[in-house]
Coordinates of C-alpha atoms and ligand atoms in Angstrom, one line a residue:
S1 CA 28.9 49.3 10.0
T2 CA 29.5 45.8 11.2
H3 CA 27.7 44.5 8.1
N4 CA 30.3 46.1 5.8
Y5 CA 33.1 45.0 8.0
H6 CA 31.9 41.5 7.8
N7 CA 31.8 41.7 4.0
D8 CA 35.3 43.1 3.9
E9 CA 36.5 40.2 5.9
I10 CA 35.0 37.7 3.6
L11 CA 36.4 39.4 0.6
K12 CA 39.9 39.4 2.1
Q13 CA 39.6 35.7 2.8
I14 CA 38.6 35.0 -0.8
V15 CA 41.5 36.9 -2.2
K16 CA 43.8 35.1 0.2
K17 CA 42.5 31.7 -0.9
K18 CA 42.8 32.6 -4.6
Q19 CA 46.4 33.6 -4.1
Q20 CA 47.1 30.4 -2.2
H21 CA 45.7 28.5 -5.2
L22 CA 47.9 30.5 -7.6
N23 CA 50.9 29.8 -5.5
Y24 CA 50.8 26.1 -6.1
S25 CA 53.9 25.2 -8.0
S26 CA 52.4 22.4 -10.0
M27 CA 49.0 21.2 -11.1
A28 CA 49.6 18.0 -9.1
E29 CA 50.1 19.9 -5.9
H30 CA 46.9 21.7 -6.6
Q31 CA 45.1 18.4 -7.2
T32 CA 46.4 16.9 -4.0
Y33 CA 45.1 20.0 -2.1
C34 CA 41.7 19.6 -3.7
K35 CA 41.6 15.9 -3.1
R36 CA 42.4 16.4 0.6
K37 CA 39.6 18.9 0.8
T38 CA 37.0 16.5 -0.8
D39 CA 38.3 13.6 1.3
Q40 CA 37.7 15.7 4.4
S41 CA 34.3 16.7 3.4
E42 CA 33.4 13.2 2.3
S43 CA 34.5 11.7 5.6
R44 CA 32.6 14.5 7.4
E45 CA 29.5 13.5 5.4
R46 CA 30.1 9.9 6.1
L47 CA 30.2 10.7 9.8
T48 CA 26.9 12.6 9.7
T49 CA 25.4 9.7 7.7
I50 CA 26.6 7.1 10.2
S51 CA 25.5 9.1 13.2
Y52 CA 22.1 9.3 11.5
F53 CA 21.8 5.6 11.9
Y54 CA 23.1 5.3 15.5
S55 CA 22.5 8.2 17.8
D56 CA 18.8 8.8 18.4
P57 CA 17.7 8.4 22.0
E58 CA 14.1 8.8 20.9
I59 CA 14.3 5.7 18.8
D60 CA 16.1 3.8 21.6
K61 CA 13.3 4.8 24.0
A62 CA 10.6 3.7 21.6
T63 CA 12.3 0.3 21.0
D64 CA 11.8 -0.5 24.6
K65 CA 8.1 0.1 24.6
P66 CA 5.8 -2.8 23.9
V67 CA 3.7 -3.0 20.8
T68 CA -0.1 -2.8 21.3
R69 CA -1.7 -5.1 18.9
L70 CA -5.4 -4.5 18.4
S71 CA -8.0 -7.2 17.9
P72 CA -10.3 -6.7 14.9
M73 CA -13.3 -6.8 17.2
S74 CA -12.0 -3.7 19.1
M75 CA -11.1 -2.1 15.7
M76 CA -14.7 -2.6 14.6
Y77 CA -16.1 -1.4 18.0
M78 CA -13.9 1.7 17.9
G79 CA -14.4 2.3 14.2
V80 CA -17.8 4.0 14.5
S81 CA -19.3 7.1 16.1
D82 CA -22.0 9.7 15.4
N83 CA -19.7 12.7 15.5
N84 CA -16.5 11.4 14.0
S85 CA -14.8 11.2 17.4
H86 CA -13.7 7.8 16.3
L87 CA -11.4 9.4 13.7
L88 CA -9.6 11.3 16.5
R89 CA -9.4 8.2 18.7
S90 CA -7.9 6.3 15.8
A91 CA -5.4 9.0 15.0
N92 CA -4.3 9.2 18.6
Y93 CA -3.8 5.5 18.8
L94 CA -1.6 5.6 15.6
R95 CA 0.3 8.7 16.9
N96 CA 1.5 6.5 19.8
E97 CA 1.7 3.2 18.1
L98 CA 3.3 3.8 14.7
P99 CA 6.6 5.2 16.1
I100 CA 6.9 2.3 18.4
R101 CA 6.3 -0.2 15.6
L102 CA 8.7 1.7 13.4
A103 CA 11.3 1.6 16.2
H104 CA 10.8 -2.2 16.4
M105 CA 11.4 -2.4 12.7
I106 CA 14.6 -0.3 13.0
K107 CA 15.7 -2.6 15.8
E108 CA 15.2 -5.6 13.6
L109 CA 17.3 -3.9 10.8
R110 CA 20.0 -3.1 13.3
N111 CA 20.2 -6.8 14.2
L112 CA 20.8 -7.9 10.7
P113 CA 24.3 -9.3 10.0
F114 CA 26.7 -6.7 8.8
I115 CA 26.9 -7.9 5.3
V116 CA 23.2 -7.7 4.8
A117 CA 22.7 -4.4 6.7
C118 CA 25.3 -2.7 4.5
H119 CA 23.5 -3.5 1.3
P120 CA 22.2 -0.3 -0.4
S121 CA 18.6 -1.6 -0.6
I122 CA 18.6 -2.5 3.1
L123 CA 20.2 0.8 4.0
E124 CA 17.5 2.5 2.0
I125 CA 14.8 0.8 4.1
H126 CA 16.6 1.7 7.3
E127 CA 17.0 5.3 6.3
R128 CA 13.3 5.6 5.4
C129 CA 12.2 4.1 8.7
I130 CA 14.3 6.6 10.6
K131 CA 13.0 9.5 8.5
T132 CA 9.4 8.5 9.0
F133 CA 10.0 8.0 12.7
R134 CA 11.2 11.5 13.0
Q135 CA 8.3 12.9 11.1
F136 CA 6.1 11.9 14.1
D137 CA 7.9 14.4 16.3
Q138 CA 5.5 17.2 15.3
Y139 CA 2.6 15.1 16.7
D140 CA 3.8 14.8 20.2
K141 CA 0.6 16.1 21.7
E142 CA -2.9 14.7 21.5
I143 CA -4.8 15.4 18.3
K144 CA -7.9 17.2 19.3
T145 CA -9.5 18.6 16.2
L146 CA -10.4 17.0 12.8
E147 CA -8.4 19.9 11.3
S148 CA -5.1 18.7 12.8
E149 CA -6.1 15.1 12.1
K150 CA -6.1 16.0 8.3
G151 CA -2.4 17.0 8.6
F152 CA -1.7 13.8 10.5
N153 CA -3.4 11.8 7.8
N154 CA -0.9 13.1 5.2
L155 CA 1.9 11.6 7.3
V156 CA 0.0 8.3 7.5
F157 CA -0.4 8.4 3.7
N158 CA 3.3 9.2 3.2
M159 CA 4.1 6.3 5.4
L160 CA 2.1 4.0 3.2
E161 CA 3.8 5.4 0.1
M162 CA 7.3 4.9 1.5
N163 CA 6.3 1.4 2.5
K164 CA 5.2 0.4 -1.0
D165 CA 8.4 -1.1 -2.4
I166 CA 9.8 -2.4 0.9
L167 CA 9.2 -6.0 -0.2
A168 CA 11.1 -5.5 -3.5
L169 CA 14.0 -3.8 -1.6
L170 CA 14.1 -6.7 1.0
C171 CA 14.1 -9.2 -1.8
D172 CA 16.9 -7.4 -3.6
G173 CA 19.0 -6.9 -0.5
F174 CA 18.9 -10.5 0.7
K175 CA 19.3 -11.9 -2.8
D176 CA 22.8 -10.5 -3.1
T177 CA 23.9 -11.1 0.4
R178 CA 22.3 -14.3 1.7
R179 CA 25.0 -16.5 0.3
Y180 CA 27.3 -15.1 3.1
I181 CA 24.9 -16.4 5.8
S182 CA 25.0 -20.1 6.4
S183 CA 21.8 -20.4 8.5
E184 CA 18.6 -20.4 6.5
G185 CA 16.7 -20.2 9.8
Y186 CA 18.4 -17.0 10.6
I187 CA 17.4 -15.3 7.4
K188 CA 13.9 -16.6 7.7
T189 CA 13.4 -15.4 11.3
H190 CA 14.5 -11.8 10.3
L191 CA 12.5 -11.6 7.1
N192 CA 9.4 -13.0 8.8
K193 CA 9.7 -10.4 11.5
I194 CA 10.3 -7.5 9.1
L195 CA 7.6 -8.6 6.8
S196 CA 5.0 -9.0 9.5
T197 CA 5.9 -5.8 11.2
R198 CA 5.4 -4.1 7.9
L199 CA 2.1 -5.9 7.3
G200 CA 0.9 -4.7 10.7
L201 CA 2.0 -1.1 9.9
R202 CA 0.2 -1.2 6.6
L203 CA -3.0 -2.6 7.9
L204 CA -3.2 0.1 10.7
C205 CA -2.5 2.9 8.2
E206 CA -4.9 1.6 5.6
H207 CA -7.5 1.1 8.3
H208 CA -7.3 4.7 9.6
L209 CA -7.4 6.2 6.0
A210 CA -10.4 3.9 5.2
L211 CA -12.2 5.2 8.3
N212 CA -11.7 8.7 7.0
K213 CA -12.8 7.9 3.5
Q214 CA -15.9 6.2 4.9
S215 CA -16.8 9.2 7.0
N216 CA -16.3 11.4 4.0
L217 CA -18.6 9.2 2.0
N218 CA -21.3 9.7 4.6
K219 CA -20.7 13.4 4.3
I220 CA -21.1 13.3 0.5
L221 CA -24.3 11.3 0.9
L222 CA -25.6 13.9 3.4
S223 CA -24.5 17.0 1.5
N224 CA -26.1 15.7 -1.7
D225 CA -29.3 16.8 -0.2
I226 CA -30.5 13.3 0.2
F227 CA -30.2 13.5 3.9
E228 CA -33.9 12.9 4.4
K229 CA -34.0 10.2 1.8
V230 CA -31.2 8.4 3.6
E231 CA -33.0 8.6 6.9
V232 CA -36.3 7.5 5.5
K233 CA -34.8 4.6 3.4
R234 CA -32.7 3.6 6.4
A235 CA -35.8 3.1 8.3
N236 CA -37.2 0.8 5.6
N237 CA -34.1 -0.8 4.3
D238 CA -31.0 -1.2 6.3
N239 CA -29.0 -1.7 3.1
F240 CA -29.7 1.6 1.5
T241 CA -26.3 3.1 1.8
S242 CA -24.6 -0.1 0.6
T243 CA -26.8 -0.4 -2.5
Y244 CA -26.4 3.3 -3.3
L245 CA -22.6 3.0 -3.2
S246 CA -22.4 -0.4 -4.8
S247 CA -24.2 0.8 -7.8
N248 CA -21.2 3.2 -8.3
S249 CA -18.6 0.5 -7.8
G250 CA -20.0 -2.3 -9.8
D251 CA -19.5 -5.8 -8.5
N252 CA -15.9 -5.3 -7.6
T253 CA -15.7 -6.4 -4.0
N254 CA -12.0 -6.3 -3.3
G255 CA -10.7 -4.5 -0.3
N256 CA -10.1 -1.5 -2.5
L257 CA -10.5 1.9 -0.9
S258 CA -12.4 3.1 -4.0
N259 CA -15.3 0.9 -3.3
V260 CA -15.6 1.1 0.4
R261 CA -19.2 1.0 1.5
D262 CA -20.1 2.3 4.8
D263 CA -22.6 -0.4 5.9
E264 CA -20.4 -3.3 4.9
W265 CA -17.0 -1.9 5.9
V266 CA -15.5 -0.6 9.1
G267 CA -12.1 0.6 7.9
I268 CA -10.4 -2.3 6.3
I269 CA -12.7 -4.9 7.9
H270 CA -15.4 -6.3 5.6
Q271 CA -18.5 -7.2 7.6
K272 CA -19.6 -9.6 4.9
F273 CA -16.4 -11.1 3.7
S274 CA -17.1 -13.9 1.3
P275 CA -14.3 -16.5 0.8
K276 CA -15.9 -17.5 -2.5
K277 CA -15.6 -14.0 -3.9
L278 CA -12.0 -13.8 -2.8
I279 CA -11.3 -16.9 -4.8
D280 CA -13.3 -15.7 -7.8
N281 CA -11.4 -12.4 -8.0
S282 CA -8.0 -14.0 -7.4
A283 CA -8.7 -16.7 -10.0
K284 CA -9.6 -14.0 -12.6
L285 CA -6.3 -12.3 -12.1
V286 CA -4.2 -15.5 -12.1
T287 CA -6.0 -16.9 -15.1
R288 CA -5.0 -13.8 -17.1
L289 CA -1.4 -14.0 -16.0
C290 CA -1.3 -17.7 -16.8
M291 CA -2.8 -17.2 -20.2
E292 CA -0.2 -14.5 -20.9
K293 CA 2.6 -16.8 -19.9
Y294 CA 1.6 -20.2 -21.2
G295 CA -1.3 -19.5 -23.6
V296 CA -3.5 -21.8 -21.6
A297 CA -4.8 -21.9 -18.0
P298 CA -6.6 -24.6 -15.9
K299 CA -10.2 -24.0 -14.8
I300 CA -11.0 -23.4 -11.2
K301 CA -13.6 -25.3 -9.2
I302 CA -14.9 -24.0 -5.9
D303 CA -16.9 -26.1 -3.5
G304 CA -17.6 -26.4 0.3
H305 CA -19.2 -23.5 2.1
I306 CA -19.4 -21.2 -0.9
N307 CA -22.2 -19.1 0.6
S308 CA -20.5 -18.3 3.8
Q309 CA -20.0 -14.7 4.9
F310 CA -18.4 -13.3 8.0
P311 CA -16.4 -10.3 9.1
Y312 CA -12.8 -10.5 8.0
L313 CA -9.8 -8.5 6.6
P314 CA -9.6 -9.2 2.9
M315 CA -6.4 -7.3 2.4
P316 CA -3.7 -9.9 3.4
L317 CA -5.8 -12.6 1.8
E318 CA -5.7 -10.7 -1.5
Y319 CA -2.0 -11.3 -1.4
I320 CA -2.0 -14.9 -0.2
M321 CA -4.7 -16.4 -2.4
P322 CA -3.3 -15.2 -5.8
E323 CA 0.2 -16.5 -4.7
L324 CA -1.2 -20.0 -4.0
L325 CA -3.3 -20.1 -7.2
K326 CA -0.3 -18.9 -9.2
N327 CA 1.7 -21.8 -7.9
S328 CA -1.0 -24.3 -8.6
F329 CA -1.7 -22.9 -12.1
R330 CA 2.0 -23.0 -12.9
A331 CA 2.4 -26.6 -11.7
T332 CA -0.7 -27.8 -13.5
T333 CA 0.2 -26.1 -16.8
E334 CA 3.9 -27.3 -16.7
N335 CA 3.0 -30.8 -15.6
H336 CA 0.5 -31.3 -18.5
R337 CA 2.4 -29.6 -21.3
N338 CA 1.7 -32.3 -23.7
S339 CA -1.9 -33.3 -22.9
S340 CA -4.9 -31.9 -24.6
S341 CA -6.7 -30.7 -21.5
L342 CA -5.7 -29.4 -18.1
P343 CA -7.1 -30.8 -14.9
D344 CA -9.0 -28.3 -12.7
V345 CA -7.6 -26.6 -9.7
C346 CA -10.1 -27.2 -6.9
V347 CA -10.5 -24.9 -3.9
T348 CA -12.6 -26.1 -1.0
I349 CA -13.9 -23.7 1.6
A350 CA -14.7 -24.9 5.2
V351 CA -16.1 -22.6 7.9
N352 CA -16.8 -23.6 11.5
D353 CA -17.2 -21.9 14.8
R354 CA -13.5 -21.3 15.3
D355 CA -11.8 -20.9 12.0
F356 CA -12.1 -21.1 8.2
I357 CA -9.9 -23.1 5.9
F358 CA -9.1 -23.1 2.2
R359 CA -7.7 -26.2 0.6
I360 CA -6.2 -25.5 -2.8
R361 CA -5.8 -28.8 -4.6
D362 CA -4.0 -29.3 -7.9
R363 CA -2.8 -32.1 -10.1
G364 CA 0.5 -30.4 -10.8
G365 CA 2.7 -33.4 -9.9
G366 CA 3.2 -32.5 -6.2
I367 CA 6.2 -31.2 -4.4
P368 CA 9.2 -33.6 -5.0
H369 CA 10.5 -35.5 -1.9
A370 CA 13.8 -33.8 -2.3
L371 CA 12.3 -30.3 -1.9
G372 CA 10.0 -30.8 1.1
D373 CA 9.9 -27.7 3.3
K374 CA 12.5 -25.9 1.2
I375 CA 9.7 -24.4 -0.8
F376 CA 9.1 -22.2 2.3
D377 CA 12.6 -20.7 2.1
Y378 CA 12.8 -17.1 0.9
H379 CA 14.3 -16.9 -2.6
F380 CA 13.9 -20.6 -3.2
S381 CA 12.3 -21.2 -6.6
T382 CA 12.5 -24.0 -9.1
A383 CA 12.1 -21.3 -11.7
N384 CA 15.7 -20.2 -10.9
E385 CA 17.1 -23.7 -11.4
N386 CA 15.5 -24.2 -14.8
K387 CA 16.8 -20.9 -15.9
E388 CA 13.3 -20.1 -17.0
K389 CA 12.7 -17.3 -14.7
E390 CA 10.6 -15.0 -16.9
V391 CA 12.0 -11.9 -15.3
D392 CA 15.7 -12.8 -15.4
D393 CA 17.1 -9.9 -17.2
K394 CA 14.5 -7.6 -15.7
M395 CA 15.5 -8.5 -12.2
N396 CA 17.7 -5.5 -11.8
S397 CA 15.5 -3.0 -13.6
N398 CA 12.8 -0.9 -12.1
F399 CA 10.3 -3.1 -13.9
S400 CA 10.8 -5.9 -11.5
L401 CA 10.7 -3.7 -8.5
D402 CA 7.4 -2.3 -9.7
C403 CA 6.0 -5.7 -10.1
L404 CA 6.8 -6.5 -6.5
N405 CA 5.6 -3.1 -5.4
T406 CA 2.1 -3.8 -6.4
S407 CA 2.1 -7.5 -5.7
G408 CA 3.8 -6.7 -2.4
F409 CA 0.5 -6.1 -0.9
G410 CA -2.9 -7.6 -1.6
M411 CA -5.0 -4.5 -1.9
M412 CA -3.2 -3.5 -5.0
C413 CA -4.0 -6.7 -6.9
S414 CA -7.4 -5.6 -8.0
A415 CA -6.6 -1.9 -8.4
S416 CA -3.5 -2.3 -10.5
A417 CA -3.9 -5.7 -11.9
S418 CA -2.4 -4.5 -15.1
Q419 CA 1.0 -3.9 -13.6
G420 CA 0.7 -5.7 -10.3
L421 CA 1.4 -9.4 -9.9
A422 CA 2.6 -9.4 -13.4
V423 CA 5.0 -12.1 -12.6
M424 CA 3.8 -15.7 -12.5
H425 CA 6.8 -16.9 -10.4
G426 CA 10.5 -16.6 -10.0
Y427 CA 11.3 -14.6 -6.9
G428 CA 10.6 -17.4 -4.5
F429 CA 8.8 -15.1 -2.1
G430 CA 5.2 -16.2 -2.6
L431 CA 5.1 -19.1 -0.2
P432 CA 7.3 -17.8 2.7
T433 CA 5.6 -14.4 2.6
S434 CA 2.1 -16.0 2.6
K435 CA 3.1 -18.2 5.5
A436 CA 4.5 -15.2 7.5
Y437 CA 1.3 -13.2 6.8
A438 CA -1.0 -16.2 7.8
E439 CA 1.0 -16.7 11.0
Y440 CA 0.9 -13.0 11.9
L441 CA -2.9 -13.3 11.7
G442 CA -2.9 -16.3 14.0
G443 CA -3.3 -18.9 11.2
T444 CA -1.2 -21.5 9.4
L445 CA -0.2 -22.4 5.9
S446 CA 0.8 -26.0 5.2
F447 CA 0.8 -28.6 2.5
Q448 CA 0.5 -32.3 1.7
S449 CA 2.1 -33.6 -1.4
M450 CA 1.1 -36.7 -3.4
Q451 CA 4.2 -37.0 -5.4
G452 CA 3.4 -38.0 -8.9
I453 CA -0.2 -36.6 -8.7
G454 CA -0.4 -33.2 -7.1
S455 CA -0.5 -31.1 -4.0
D456 CA -2.9 -29.7 -1.4
F457 CA -2.2 -26.4 0.3
Y458 CA -4.1 -25.6 3.4
L459 CA -4.6 -22.1 4.5
R460 CA -6.2 -22.0 8.0
L461 CA -7.3 -18.7 9.6
S462 CA -9.0 -17.9 12.8
L463 CA -12.4 -16.1 13.0
F464 CA -12.6 -12.9 14.9
D465 CA -15.2 -13.5 17.6
I466 CA -13.7 -16.5 19.3
E467 CA -12.2 -16.6 22.8
P468 CA -9.4 -16.0 23.3
E469 CA -9.1 -13.6 20.3
V470 CA -6.3 -15.0 18.2
V471 CA -6.2 -12.4 15.5
R472 CA -4.4 -9.2 16.4
I473 CA -3.2 -6.4 14.1
Ligands
ADP1 P1 8.0 -19.0 -6.9 O1 6.6 -19.3 -7.3 O2 8.5 -17.6 -7.2 O3 8.9 -20.1 -7.4 P2 7.1 -19.8 -4.3 O4 7.6 -19.5 -2.9 O5 5.7 -19.4 -4.6 O6 8.1 -19.1 -5.3 O7 7.2 -21.3 -4.5 C1 8.5 -22.0 -4.3 C2 8.5 -23.3 -5.1 O8 7.6 -24.2 -4.6 C3 8.1 -23.2 -6.6 O9 9.2 -22.7 -7.4 C4 7.7 -24.6 -6.9 O10 8.9 -25.4 -7.2 C5 7.2 -25.1 -5.6 N1 5.7 -25.2 -5.5 C6 4.9 -24.3 -5.0 N2 3.6 -24.6 -5.1 C7 3.6 -25.7 -5.8 C8 2.6 -26.6 -6.3 N3 1.3 -26.3 -6.1 N4 2.9 -27.7 -7.0 C9 4.2 -28.0 -7.2 N5 5.3 -27.2 -6.8 C10 5.0 -26.1 -6.1
K2 K1 10.0 -20.0 -1.9
MG3 MG1 4.9 -18.6 -6.3

């Protein structure tokens, strides 16, 4: 039969090959033969790898499409329905939008200078983006059932997972290569763009998964045979669901998925965001870190519109606020090493009809004249100069990457406070990343320094419901 014939052929070839090997006159000759073989296969492998990065018409097409940034108002409006149709709507928006945003990220990576783009950490990011982009291929048609939406959600979840340590990889990739690029502005533009694209991607994914989680919570409430109770209580007390769930989650009000409450949250948007609570939670975390590092920590004073509440996205702020407090705590502690008491760090909240502003004021000596705006450069840190970077020898280990993983995005700071944000300072990413995030959200981050006394940092962010809508995700 043909089958046997085929096997015979293969056998013959093997015998022939074996004989060839035996015929080599010397070991050296044999090794040259083997080396040529591996060289060939290596270069073939390299070619496939390289073409992986270059020839994908789908990516090229997606790069040309414009990004559709949603306003939080429309996210809230589209984030509810009686029959869960909003989940399908959200999934279909993501199905179109995520590949486009990934392609824009890929475009940005392609535009990096050769020396940076070649770095293994940057290649790793590049490769992951392409891989994730291709995983969207299977969802080229409208998602029509909640069943197929479940499968799609796995992809969204994986995307968040692969996104986790991007900040650490970027930090690593630029740290080694930036010395070959003379223009700081060039580095800043690229990193700002990559970091804010990533922020947008993360927020969209988290939002979609949170919407799912919230609709499941509704289901649990209903299936627990308390359907009637819910209905009755709702009629008497609009806050029933929120009190029911908050008794499970304690007073932890971070933007953590585990304590999403359906009345107060629409996806990742908190209807009753409280700036005061954000500061309280961030201060708790930073005080612990500061105590670990210095054995002391300044107190925090909060004043201004401490009772204000309005709809906002806590997630990015849960990154920015701890970063600003860490800097103020460090400056205060180091500037008052020899005194018996530390001056307070004072945060003032102001809310008006357009925006809300945090002023973080410390008596940490201020930003020296010679530094000025350099503090907003990526990788710039005075901790490096003083050789007191607490993570120096850990910089290349997984430990440091893990730290950045979790501090890399706000939401994690409450959930994994024990590992996350475990670093007081040293990477020089805190201020530039916070500024990039603030600007992505249509806000600003600036400072005034009273050299010799201390500094004021101003974080200004736009409210959602103003015209024209400034905030877009
Ligand atoms: P890192 O904290 O890792 O050093 P950052 O980007 O957060 O990086 O800050 C950069 C530098 O700006 C710090 O190393 C410090 O020298 C300076 N800086 C930031 N905030 C303050 C502050 N409140 N008071 C004095 N110096 C500050
Ligand atoms: K910096
Ligand atoms: Mg810092």
